[in-house]
Amino acid sequence: MKFLVCISNVPDTTTKITFTPDNKEFNKAGVQFVINPWDEYALTRAIELKEQQGGGTVTVLNVGEADTEPNIRKALAIGADDAIRVNAFPKDAFFVAEQIANAAKDGGYDVILMGKESIDYNGFQVHGMVGEMLGIPTVAPAMKLDMNGTTATLEREIEGGKEIVEVQTPFVASCQQPMCEPRIPNMRGIMTARTKPLKVVEAVGEPARTEVAEYALPPKKQGVKLIPAENAGELIKLLRNEAKVI
Amino acid sequence: MSVLVVVECDNGEVKKSSLEVASYGSQVAQMLGTTATAVAVGEATEANLAHLGEQGISKVLYDAEPRLKDFVNGAYTKLIAAAAEKEQAQVIVLANSNIGASVGSRLSVRLKASLATNVVELPKTDGGKFTVKRGAYSGKAFADVVLSGDRKIIAVKKNSIEALHNAGQTAPVESFSAQLSDADFADAPKQVVMQDQAGGILLPEADKVVSGGRGMKGPENWNLIEDLAKALGAATACSKPVSDVDWRPHHEHVGQTGITVSPNLYIACGISGAIQHLAGVNSSKVIVVINKDPEAPFFKAADYGIVGDVFDVLPKLTQAVKELG
């Protein structure tokens, strides 16, 4: 079985977010980039399923410029077999989805996995777009994925519960907790990752359909109003009479 | 030309987030000089759908096909696309829910539309551009996004728009069929399993949330969180370390890699306020922090705070809420 796992290159989760002086772009200075945490679930689960089946391949795909390659190598060190980098800045979800759909068409993948969303753009869009472009089912967000031949059983999160869904390959799923315990690379993986194939291809398709005009930080808080613990009930009166939220 | 609003229903009732979406859509229609039609998905009653007139909806389309009771991505996408074509909708508005985002992303390809999710304000249409404000960087920032396509799809973040209530206004409900086939239900759920929610309030829909962290010491103490939540009519939540050690289920995990919430009131109990947790809650209208450590970083993001032991403070708060009547 051929798995395609799509990964984003995102700022580390502890990053304090700032923008360039014109507020048009994220300020990368001094920021460490990591594999999008949601995508780590997709990557690890694909590797686990490949191991269970005793065969197959896991290909990672990233739409990004050359500076994303350290994290692509990290994905190879975790256990992916090979990688594709679409050499382009990921302009918007539609643009990224087109690159993934194009690679999937050429590669004949059975299962396409990715994280629920990226922690920078938070779009929760790419999986559905890829599914629609390829005319195959999408299950999002998936909390569990098991394979039995060409049949996949997934648990999909719904508000207040979950749905059990069965689909046939090929399909797209976006992944989230508690799908698996993400793996970290070991020394052997790091050594072998250096020699695994990483193919660089150019972007295809239409231009982006959305454009960020400006970024902004949330307004600063006024400062905390402290209530003495011995008089904690006063807080409830303030929430009703001052903040008017209860 | 019109605005189409996708309304999610559950057990016959229109979801609270869909009332917000309907209000958003009718205001967009007013801006564009047109009307807003709703298409309902899920289990709905005609009487409840008619009340969408209170949110400014002119007409409601409803397909009573029983297999649409539970979410089916393929069928919902086809149904909404058919409604969009029937109404010649230029703008489609949905909730930024798992259903809304799943369907919205497929629809954007099918209808060749620009899509923005996580939207927190009404659009701006200055200078011929259609711009929406959306949350980005897991709540640590906002982005003004220009939607360039002729058709636009907007997924509205919960609790970011006040629902309109024009009492007495009703909307006619029309039967609508998208001629769905068995193939459209290929990804239908085999089983739906509902989980216990404290007080029956769903976390993603809640406008008040009481949340606990490692300072609660163990799952056996969660009754203190649940008591306050029940008294307030709030949902319960937790920080990532708590769900990682299985004190609470994963569907209660709030934060950067969990659920992002934006309630009117978020009460954090025994949570220090790591940047990843703050990212999931900092668009809450009012944040209350209870922690015995006065240096806990969460106090910097809070509107109200109590430096004290959660085991002493929480029963006092619950009692005070009960005394309000």
Coordinates of C-alpha atoms in Angstrom, one line a residue:
Chain A
M1 CA 0.0 0.0 0.0
K2 CA 1.3 3.5 -0.9
F3 CA 0.8 6.2 1.7
L4 CA 1.3 9.9 0.9
V5 CA 1.7 12.1 4.0
C6 CA 1.6 15.8 3.6
I7 CA 3.6 17.9 6.1
S8 CA 3.7 21.6 6.8
N9 CA 6.7 23.5 8.1
V10 CA 5.5 25.7 11.0
P11 CA 6.9 27.9 13.8
D12 CA 7.6 26.0 17.0
T13 CA 4.5 26.0 19.3
T14 CA 6.3 28.1 21.9
T15 CA 7.0 30.9 19.3
K16 CA 6.0 34.4 20.2
I17 CA 4.3 35.6 17.0
T18 CA 5.5 38.9 15.4
F19 CA 5.3 40.3 11.9
T20 CA 7.4 42.3 9.5
P21 CA 7.0 46.1 9.9
D22 CA 4.4 46.4 7.1
N23 CA 2.4 43.5 8.8
K24 CA 2.4 41.6 5.5
E25 CA 4.4 38.6 6.6
F26 CA 5.3 36.5 9.6
N27 CA 8.7 37.6 11.0
K28 CA 10.9 34.4 10.8
A29 CA 13.9 36.0 12.5
G30 CA 15.2 33.7 15.3
V31 CA 12.2 31.3 15.0
Q32 CA 12.7 27.6 15.0
F33 CA 10.5 25.7 12.5
V34 CA 9.1 22.2 13.2
I35 CA 6.9 19.7 11.5
N36 CA 3.3 20.7 12.1
P37 CA 2.2 18.8 15.2
W38 CA -1.0 17.5 13.7
D39 CA 1.0 16.2 10.7
E40 CA 3.1 14.1 13.1
Y41 CA 0.1 12.0 13.9
A42 CA -0.5 11.4 10.2
L43 CA 3.2 10.5 9.6
T44 CA 3.5 8.2 12.5
R45 CA 0.2 6.4 11.8
A46 CA 1.2 5.8 8.1
I47 CA 4.5 4.3 9.3
E48 CA 2.8 2.1 11.8
L49 CA 0.3 0.8 9.2
K50 CA 3.1 0.1 6.7
E51 CA 4.9 -1.8 9.4
Q52 CA 1.7 -3.8 10.3
Q53 CA 1.3 -4.7 6.7
G54 CA 4.9 -5.7 6.3
G55 CA 5.3 -3.7 3.1
G56 CA 4.4 -0.6 1.2
T57 CA 5.8 2.9 1.1
V58 CA 5.4 6.1 2.9
T59 CA 6.1 9.2 0.9
V60 CA 6.2 12.7 2.5
L61 CA 5.2 15.8 0.6
N62 CA 5.9 19.4 1.5
V63 CA 5.0 22.5 -0.4
G64 CA 7.8 24.8 0.6
E65 CA 11.0 26.5 -0.3
A66 CA 14.5 25.0 0.3
D67 CA 14.5 26.1 4.0
T68 CA 11.9 23.4 4.8
E69 CA 14.3 20.5 3.9
P70 CA 15.6 20.0 7.5
N71 CA 12.1 19.0 8.6
I72 CA 11.5 16.9 5.5
R73 CA 14.8 15.0 6.4
K74 CA 13.4 14.7 10.0
A75 CA 10.2 13.0 8.5
L76 CA 12.5 10.6 6.6
A77 CA 14.4 10.0 9.9
I78 CA 11.2 9.1 11.6
G79 CA 10.6 6.4 9.0
A80 CA 9.2 7.8 5.7
D81 CA 10.8 6.1 2.7
D82 CA 11.1 9.1 0.3
A83 CA 10.0 12.7 -0.1
I84 CA 8.8 15.3 -2.5
R85 CA 9.2 19.0 -2.1
V86 CA 7.1 21.2 -4.3
N87 CA 9.4 24.2 -4.7
A88 CA 7.0 27.0 -3.9
F89 CA 5.9 29.2 -1.0
P90 CA 2.5 27.8 0.2
K91 CA 0.4 30.7 -0.8
D92 CA -3.0 29.5 0.3
A93 CA -4.9 26.2 1.0
F94 CA -6.2 25.9 -2.6
F95 CA -2.7 26.3 -4.0
V96 CA -1.3 23.7 -1.6
A97 CA -4.2 21.3 -2.3
E98 CA -3.5 21.5 -6.1
Q99 CA 0.1 20.5 -5.6
I100 CA -0.9 17.6 -3.4
A101 CA -3.6 16.4 -5.8
N102 CA -1.2 16.7 -8.7
A103 CA 1.4 14.6 -6.9
A104 CA -1.2 12.0 -5.8
K105 CA -2.5 11.6 -9.4
D106 CA 1.0 10.9 -10.6
G107 CA 2.0 8.6 -7.7
G108 CA -1.1 6.4 -7.5
Y109 CA -1.3 6.6 -3.7
D110 CA -3.9 4.5 -1.8
V111 CA -4.1 6.6 1.3
I112 CA -3.4 10.4 1.6
L113 CA -2.9 11.6 5.2
M114 CA -2.3 15.0 6.7
G115 CA -2.9 16.9 9.9
K116 CA -6.3 18.4 10.7
E117 CA -4.8 21.8 10.1
S118 CA -1.5 23.7 10.4
I119 CA -0.9 25.6 13.6
D120 CA 0.0 28.8 11.7
Y121 CA -2.8 29.1 9.0
N122 CA -5.4 27.0 10.9
G123 CA -7.4 26.6 7.8
F124 CA -8.7 23.1 8.2
Q125 CA -9.3 23.2 4.4
V126 CA -6.6 21.2 2.5
H127 CA -7.9 17.7 3.1
G128 CA -11.4 18.5 1.7
M129 CA -10.0 20.3 -1.3
V130 CA -7.7 17.4 -2.2
G131 CA -10.5 14.9 -1.8
E132 CA -12.7 16.9 -4.1
M133 CA -10.0 17.5 -6.7
L134 CA -9.3 13.8 -6.8
G135 CA -13.0 12.8 -6.5
I136 CA -12.4 10.5 -3.5
P137 CA -13.8 10.5 0.0
T138 CA -12.4 12.7 2.8
V139 CA -12.7 11.8 6.5
A140 CA -11.9 14.8 8.8
P141 CA -10.8 15.0 11.5
A142 CA -9.9 11.4 12.1
M143 CA -9.0 10.2 15.6
K144 CA -8.4 6.6 14.7
L145 CA -7.4 4.8 11.5
D146 CA -7.2 1.0 10.9
M147 CA -6.8 -0.8 7.6
N148 CA -8.0 -4.2 6.5
G149 CA -6.9 -4.7 2.9
T150 CA -8.4 -1.8 0.9
T151 CA -11.0 -1.1 3.6
A152 CA -10.3 1.6 6.1
T153 CA -12.1 2.1 9.4
L154 CA -11.9 5.5 10.9
E155 CA -13.2 7.3 13.9
R156 CA -14.2 10.8 13.0
E157 CA -14.7 13.5 15.6
I158 CA -18.2 15.1 15.8
E159 CA -19.5 17.6 18.3
G160 CA -20.2 15.6 21.4
G161 CA -19.0 12.2 20.1
K162 CA -17.6 10.3 17.2
E163 CA -18.7 8.6 14.0
I164 CA -17.3 5.2 12.9
V165 CA -16.8 5.5 9.1
E166 CA -15.7 2.8 6.6
V167 CA -14.2 3.9 3.3
Q168 CA -12.4 2.1 0.5
T169 CA -9.0 3.2 -0.8
P170 CA -8.1 5.7 -2.2
F171 CA -9.2 8.3 0.4
V172 CA -8.0 11.3 2.2
A173 CA -8.0 11.7 6.0
S174 CA -6.9 14.5 8.3
C175 CA -5.5 13.4 11.6
Q176 CA -5.6 14.5 15.2
Q177 CA -5.3 13.1 18.7
P178 CA -5.4 10.4 19.9
M179 CA -4.5 8.6 16.7
C180 CA -1.1 7.5 17.8
E181 CA 1.9 8.6 19.8
P182 CA 4.1 10.6 17.5
R183 CA 7.6 9.2 17.1
I184 CA 10.9 11.0 17.4
P185 CA 13.8 10.1 15.1
N186 CA 16.5 7.7 16.5
M187 CA 20.2 7.8 15.6
R188 CA 19.8 5.1 12.9
G189 CA 16.9 6.9 11.4
I190 CA 18.9 10.2 11.3
M191 CA 21.8 8.4 9.6
T192 CA 19.7 6.7 7.0
A193 CA 17.6 9.8 6.3
R194 CA 20.6 11.4 4.6
T195 CA 20.6 8.9 1.8
K196 CA 16.8 8.6 1.2
P197 CA 15.5 10.2 -2.0
L198 CA 14.1 13.8 -1.8
K199 CA 12.7 14.9 -5.2
V200 CA 12.2 18.6 -5.9
V201 CA 9.5 19.5 -8.3
E202 CA 8.0 22.8 -9.5
A203 CA 4.5 24.0 -8.7
V204 CA 1.6 23.5 -11.1
G205 CA -2.0 24.8 -11.4
E206 CA -3.9 28.0 -10.8
P207 CA -2.8 31.0 -8.7
A208 CA -4.0 31.3 -5.1
R209 CA -7.6 32.3 -4.5
T210 CA -7.0 34.2 -1.3
E211 CA -4.4 36.7 -0.2
V212 CA -3.4 38.0 3.2
A213 CA -3.6 41.8 3.1
E214 CA -2.4 42.3 6.7
Y215 CA -1.7 40.5 9.9
A216 CA -2.4 41.9 13.4
L217 CA -1.9 40.9 17.0
P218 CA -4.9 40.7 19.3
P219 CA -5.4 43.9 21.4
K220 CA -3.5 43.9 24.7
K221 CA -5.4 43.0 27.9
Q222 CA -6.1 45.8 30.3
G223 CA -4.5 43.9 33.2
V224 CA -5.8 41.4 35.7
K225 CA -8.2 42.5 38.5
L226 CA -7.3 40.3 41.5
I227 CA -9.9 39.3 44.0
P228 CA -8.8 38.0 47.5
A229 CA -9.2 34.3 47.8
E230 CA -11.0 34.6 51.1
N231 CA -13.7 36.7 49.4
A232 CA -13.9 34.5 46.2
G233 CA -17.6 34.9 45.9
E234 CA -17.1 38.5 45.0
L235 CA -15.8 37.3 41.6
I236 CA -19.2 36.0 40.7
K237 CA -20.8 39.4 41.4
L238 CA -18.2 41.1 39.2
L239 CA -18.8 38.6 36.4
R240 CA -22.5 39.4 36.5
N241 CA -22.5 43.1 37.2
E242 CA -19.3 44.3 35.6
A243 CA -18.3 41.9 32.9
K244 CA -21.9 40.9 32.2
V245 CA -21.0 37.3 31.2
I246 CA -23.2 35.3 33.6
Chain B
M1 CA -27.5 36.7 -6.7
S2 CA -28.0 35.9 -3.0
V3 CA -26.4 34.7 0.2
L4 CA -26.8 31.0 1.2
V5 CA -26.5 30.1 4.8
V6 CA -25.8 26.5 5.9
V7 CA -27.7 25.8 9.1
E8 CA -26.8 22.7 11.2
C9 CA -29.5 21.0 13.2
D10 CA -29.4 18.4 15.9
N11 CA -32.4 16.6 17.5
G12 CA -34.7 19.0 15.7
E13 CA -33.1 22.1 17.0
V14 CA -31.0 24.7 15.1
K15 CA -27.5 24.8 16.7
K16 CA -26.5 28.0 18.5
S17 CA -23.6 28.4 16.2
S18 CA -26.0 28.2 13.2
L19 CA -28.1 31.0 14.7
E20 CA -24.9 33.1 14.7
V21 CA -24.1 32.0 11.1
A22 CA -27.7 32.9 10.0
S23 CA -27.3 36.3 11.6
Y24 CA -23.9 36.8 9.9
G25 CA -25.4 35.7 6.5
S26 CA -28.4 38.0 6.7
Q27 CA -26.1 41.0 7.6
V28 CA -23.9 40.2 4.6
A29 CA -27.0 40.0 2.4
Q30 CA -28.1 43.4 3.6
M31 CA -24.6 44.8 2.8
L32 CA -24.9 43.4 -0.7
G33 CA -28.5 44.5 -1.2
T34 CA -29.8 41.0 -1.5
T35 CA -31.5 38.3 0.6
A36 CA -30.3 35.3 2.6
T37 CA -31.6 31.9 2.1
A38 CA -30.8 29.0 4.5
V39 CA -30.3 25.4 3.6
A40 CA -30.7 23.1 6.7
V41 CA -28.8 19.9 7.3
G42 CA -29.2 17.4 10.1
E43 CA -32.4 16.5 11.9
A44 CA -34.7 19.5 11.8
T45 CA -38.4 20.4 12.4
E46 CA -40.2 22.8 10.2
A47 CA -41.3 24.9 13.2
N48 CA -37.8 25.4 14.4
L49 CA -36.5 26.2 10.9
A50 CA -39.3 28.8 10.5
H51 CA -37.8 30.7 13.5
L52 CA -34.7 31.5 11.4
G53 CA -36.7 34.5 10.3
E54 CA -35.7 36.0 13.6
Q55 CA -32.1 35.9 12.4
G56 CA -33.1 37.7 9.1
I57 CA -33.4 34.6 6.9
S58 CA -35.9 35.0 4.0
K59 CA -36.5 31.4 3.2
V60 CA -35.3 28.0 4.3
L61 CA -34.6 25.0 2.1
Y62 CA -34.9 21.5 3.7
D63 CA -34.4 18.1 2.3
A64 CA -36.1 15.6 4.7
E65 CA -34.1 12.6 3.4
P66 CA -33.6 10.5 6.6
R67 CA -30.0 9.5 5.8
L68 CA -29.1 13.2 6.1
K69 CA -29.7 13.1 9.9
D70 CA -26.0 12.3 10.5
F71 CA -23.2 14.0 8.7
V72 CA -22.2 12.5 5.4
N73 CA -19.6 14.6 3.6
G74 CA -20.4 13.5 0.0
A75 CA -24.2 14.0 0.4
Y76 CA -24.0 17.2 2.4
T77 CA -21.6 18.7 -0.2
K78 CA -23.9 17.8 -3.1
L79 CA -27.0 19.1 -1.3
I80 CA -25.4 22.4 -0.5
A81 CA -23.9 22.8 -3.9
A82 CA -27.4 22.2 -5.5
A83 CA -28.9 24.8 -3.1
A84 CA -26.1 27.3 -4.0
E85 CA -26.8 26.8 -7.7
K86 CA -30.6 27.1 -7.3
E87 CA -30.2 30.3 -5.4
Q88 CA -27.3 31.6 -7.6
A89 CA -25.5 32.2 -4.3
Q90 CA -22.4 34.4 -4.5
V91 CA -21.6 34.1 -0.8
I92 CA -22.1 30.9 1.2
V93 CA -21.8 31.1 5.0
L94 CA -21.2 28.1 7.3
A95 CA -20.1 27.5 10.8
N96 CA -16.4 26.9 11.4
S97 CA -17.3 23.5 12.8
N98 CA -16.1 20.0 11.7
I99 CA -19.1 19.8 9.4
G100 CA -18.7 23.4 8.1
A101 CA -15.0 23.1 7.4
S102 CA -15.3 19.6 5.9
V103 CA -18.1 20.6 3.5
G104 CA -16.8 24.1 2.8
S105 CA -13.4 22.9 1.6
R106 CA -15.0 20.4 -0.9
L107 CA -17.6 23.1 -2.0
S108 CA -14.8 25.6 -2.7
V109 CA -13.4 23.3 -5.3
R110 CA -16.7 22.3 -6.7
L111 CA -18.1 25.8 -7.0
K112 CA -14.7 27.4 -7.8
A113 CA -15.0 29.7 -4.8
S114 CA -12.6 31.4 -2.5
L115 CA -12.8 30.0 1.0
A116 CA -12.0 31.6 4.4
T117 CA -12.4 29.6 7.6
N118 CA -12.1 30.8 11.3
V119 CA -13.7 34.2 10.3
V120 CA -14.4 36.5 13.3
E121 CA -16.0 39.6 11.8
L122 CA -18.4 40.8 9.1
P123 CA -16.6 41.3 5.8
K124 CA -15.4 44.7 4.5
T125 CA -16.2 45.5 0.9
D126 CA -14.1 48.7 0.5
G127 CA -12.5 49.5 -2.9
G128 CA -14.1 46.6 -4.7
K129 CA -12.2 44.1 -2.5
F130 CA -14.0 41.6 -0.3
T131 CA -11.9 41.2 2.9
V132 CA -12.6 39.1 6.0
K133 CA -10.8 38.9 9.3
R134 CA -9.8 35.4 10.5
G135 CA -7.9 34.0 13.4
A136 CA -4.4 32.8 12.6
Y137 CA -1.4 31.3 14.4
S138 CA -3.7 29.4 16.7
G139 CA -5.3 32.5 18.1
K140 CA -2.1 34.3 18.6
A141 CA -2.9 36.7 15.7
F142 CA -5.5 37.8 13.1
A143 CA -5.2 38.0 9.3
D144 CA -7.2 40.2 7.0
V145 CA -7.8 38.0 3.9
V146 CA -8.9 39.2 0.5
L147 CA -11.2 36.7 -1.2
S148 CA -10.6 37.1 -4.9
G149 CA -13.1 34.6 -6.5
D150 CA -16.5 35.6 -7.9
R151 CA -17.9 33.2 -5.3
K152 CA -17.0 33.3 -1.6
I153 CA -17.4 30.8 1.1
I154 CA -17.0 32.0 4.7
A155 CA -16.8 29.7 7.8
V156 CA -17.7 31.8 10.9
K157 CA -15.9 31.0 14.2
K158 CA -18.3 30.2 17.0
N159 CA -19.2 33.0 19.5
S160 CA -17.6 35.7 17.4
I161 CA -20.9 37.1 16.1
E162 CA -23.9 38.0 18.2
A163 CA -27.1 36.2 17.1
L164 CA -30.0 38.5 16.0
H165 CA -33.4 37.9 17.6
N166 CA -36.1 39.8 15.8
A167 CA -39.0 38.3 17.7
G168 CA -42.0 37.1 15.7
Q169 CA -40.3 37.1 12.3
T170 CA -40.6 33.8 10.5
A171 CA -39.2 32.3 7.3
P172 CA -41.1 30.0 4.9
V173 CA -39.7 26.5 4.8
E174 CA -39.6 24.9 1.4
S175 CA -39.1 21.3 0.6
F176 CA -35.9 20.8 -1.4
S177 CA -34.3 17.8 -3.0
A178 CA -30.8 17.4 -4.4
Q179 CA -31.7 14.1 -6.0
L180 CA -29.1 12.2 -3.9
S181 CA -28.1 8.7 -5.0
D182 CA -26.7 5.8 -2.9
A183 CA -23.2 6.7 -4.2
D184 CA -23.5 10.1 -2.4
F185 CA -23.7 8.2 0.9
A186 CA -20.5 6.1 0.4
D187 CA -18.9 7.7 3.4
A188 CA -22.0 7.6 5.6
P189 CA -21.2 6.7 9.2
K190 CA -21.6 3.0 10.2
Q191 CA -22.2 4.0 13.8
V192 CA -22.5 7.3 15.8
V193 CA -21.3 7.2 19.4
M194 CA -22.1 10.1 21.7
Q195 CA -19.9 10.8 24.7
D196 CA -21.0 12.0 28.1
Q197 CA -20.7 15.8 28.4
A198 CA -20.8 17.3 31.8
G199 CA -24.1 19.1 32.1
G200 CA -25.0 18.3 28.5
I201 CA -23.1 21.4 27.2
L202 CA -20.9 20.7 24.2
L203 CA -17.5 22.3 24.5
P204 CA -17.3 23.7 21.0
E205 CA -20.7 25.3 21.3
A206 CA -20.4 26.6 24.9
D207 CA -20.4 30.2 25.8
K208 CA -19.0 29.5 29.2
V209 CA -16.2 27.0 30.0
V210 CA -14.7 25.9 33.3
S211 CA -11.3 24.2 32.7
G212 CA -8.9 22.4 34.9
G213 CA -5.1 21.7 34.8
R214 CA -2.6 19.7 36.7
G215 CA -3.3 21.9 39.8
M216 CA -6.4 19.8 40.2
K217 CA -4.1 17.0 41.4
G218 CA -6.1 14.1 39.9
P219 CA -9.3 13.1 38.2
E220 CA -11.0 12.3 41.5
N221 CA -11.1 16.1 42.2
W222 CA -13.0 17.0 38.9
N223 CA -16.3 17.1 40.8
L224 CA -15.2 20.6 41.8
I225 CA -14.9 21.7 38.2
E226 CA -18.1 19.9 37.2
D227 CA -20.1 21.5 40.1
L228 CA -19.1 25.0 39.1
A229 CA -19.8 24.2 35.4
K230 CA -23.2 22.8 36.2
A231 CA -24.1 25.9 38.3
L232 CA -23.0 28.2 35.5
G233 CA -24.4 26.2 32.7
A234 CA -20.9 25.8 31.3
A235 CA -18.9 23.1 29.5
T236 CA -15.9 21.5 31.1
A237 CA -12.4 21.5 29.5
C238 CA -8.8 20.7 30.5
S239 CA -5.2 21.4 29.6
K240 CA -3.1 19.1 27.4
P241 CA -1.1 17.5 30.3
V242 CA -4.4 16.5 31.9
S243 CA -5.6 14.7 28.8
D244 CA -2.2 13.2 28.1
V245 CA -2.3 11.4 31.5
D246 CA -6.0 10.4 30.8
W247 CA -7.4 12.3 33.8
R248 CA -9.9 13.7 31.2
P249 CA -10.8 12.6 27.7
H250 CA -9.1 14.1 24.6
H251 CA -12.2 15.8 23.4
E252 CA -11.9 18.2 26.4
H253 CA -8.4 19.2 25.6
V254 CA -8.2 22.9 24.9
G255 CA -5.2 24.5 23.4
Q256 CA -3.0 24.9 20.3
T257 CA -3.2 21.2 19.3
G258 CA -6.6 20.6 20.9
I259 CA -9.9 22.5 20.6
T260 CA -9.7 26.2 20.2
V261 CA -12.5 27.9 22.0
S262 CA -13.8 31.5 22.2
P263 CA -16.5 31.6 24.9
N264 CA -17.7 34.6 26.6
L265 CA -16.3 33.3 29.9
Y266 CA -13.3 31.0 30.3
I267 CA -12.4 30.0 33.9
A268 CA -8.9 28.3 34.2
C269 CA -8.4 26.4 37.4
G270 CA -4.9 25.2 38.3
I271 CA -3.6 25.9 34.8
S272 CA -0.3 27.8 34.7
G273 CA -0.9 29.2 31.2
A274 CA 1.7 27.7 28.8
I275 CA 1.8 29.6 25.5
Q276 CA 0.3 26.6 23.7
H277 CA -2.7 26.6 26.1
L278 CA -3.2 30.4 25.8
A279 CA -3.3 30.0 22.0
G280 CA -6.4 27.9 22.3
V281 CA -8.3 30.3 24.6
N282 CA -7.1 33.8 24.3
S283 CA -9.9 34.9 22.1
S284 CA -12.3 34.3 25.0
K285 CA -14.2 37.5 25.9
V286 CA -13.4 37.2 29.7
I287 CA -10.7 35.0 31.2
V288 CA -10.6 34.2 34.9
V289 CA -7.6 32.5 36.4
I290 CA -7.4 30.7 39.7
N291 CA -4.0 29.6 40.7
K292 CA -2.0 29.4 44.0
D293 CA 1.1 30.6 42.2
P294 CA 1.0 34.4 41.8
E295 CA 3.7 34.1 39.1
A296 CA 1.7 31.8 36.9
P297 CA 1.9 33.3 33.4
F298 CA -1.8 32.9 32.8
F299 CA -2.5 35.9 35.1
K300 CA -1.0 38.2 32.4
A301 CA -3.7 37.1 30.0
A302 CA -6.5 37.2 32.5
D303 CA -9.2 39.8 33.2
Y304 CA -9.9 38.5 36.7
G305 CA -7.8 36.4 39.0
I306 CA -7.7 34.8 42.3
V307 CA -4.4 33.8 43.9
G308 CA -5.4 30.8 46.0
D309 CA -5.9 27.1 46.3
V310 CA -8.5 25.8 43.8
F311 CA -9.7 23.4 46.4
D312 CA -10.8 26.3 48.7
V313 CA -11.8 28.7 45.9
L314 CA -14.0 26.5 43.7
P315 CA -16.6 25.5 46.3
K316 CA -16.9 29.2 47.2
L317 CA -17.6 30.2 43.6
T318 CA -20.1 27.4 43.1
Q319 CA -21.9 28.5 46.3
A320 CA -21.9 32.2 45.1
V321 CA -23.4 31.2 41.7
K322 CA -26.2 29.2 43.4
E323 CA -26.9 32.2 45.7
L324 CA -27.4 34.4 42.6
G325 CA -30.5 32.3 41.8

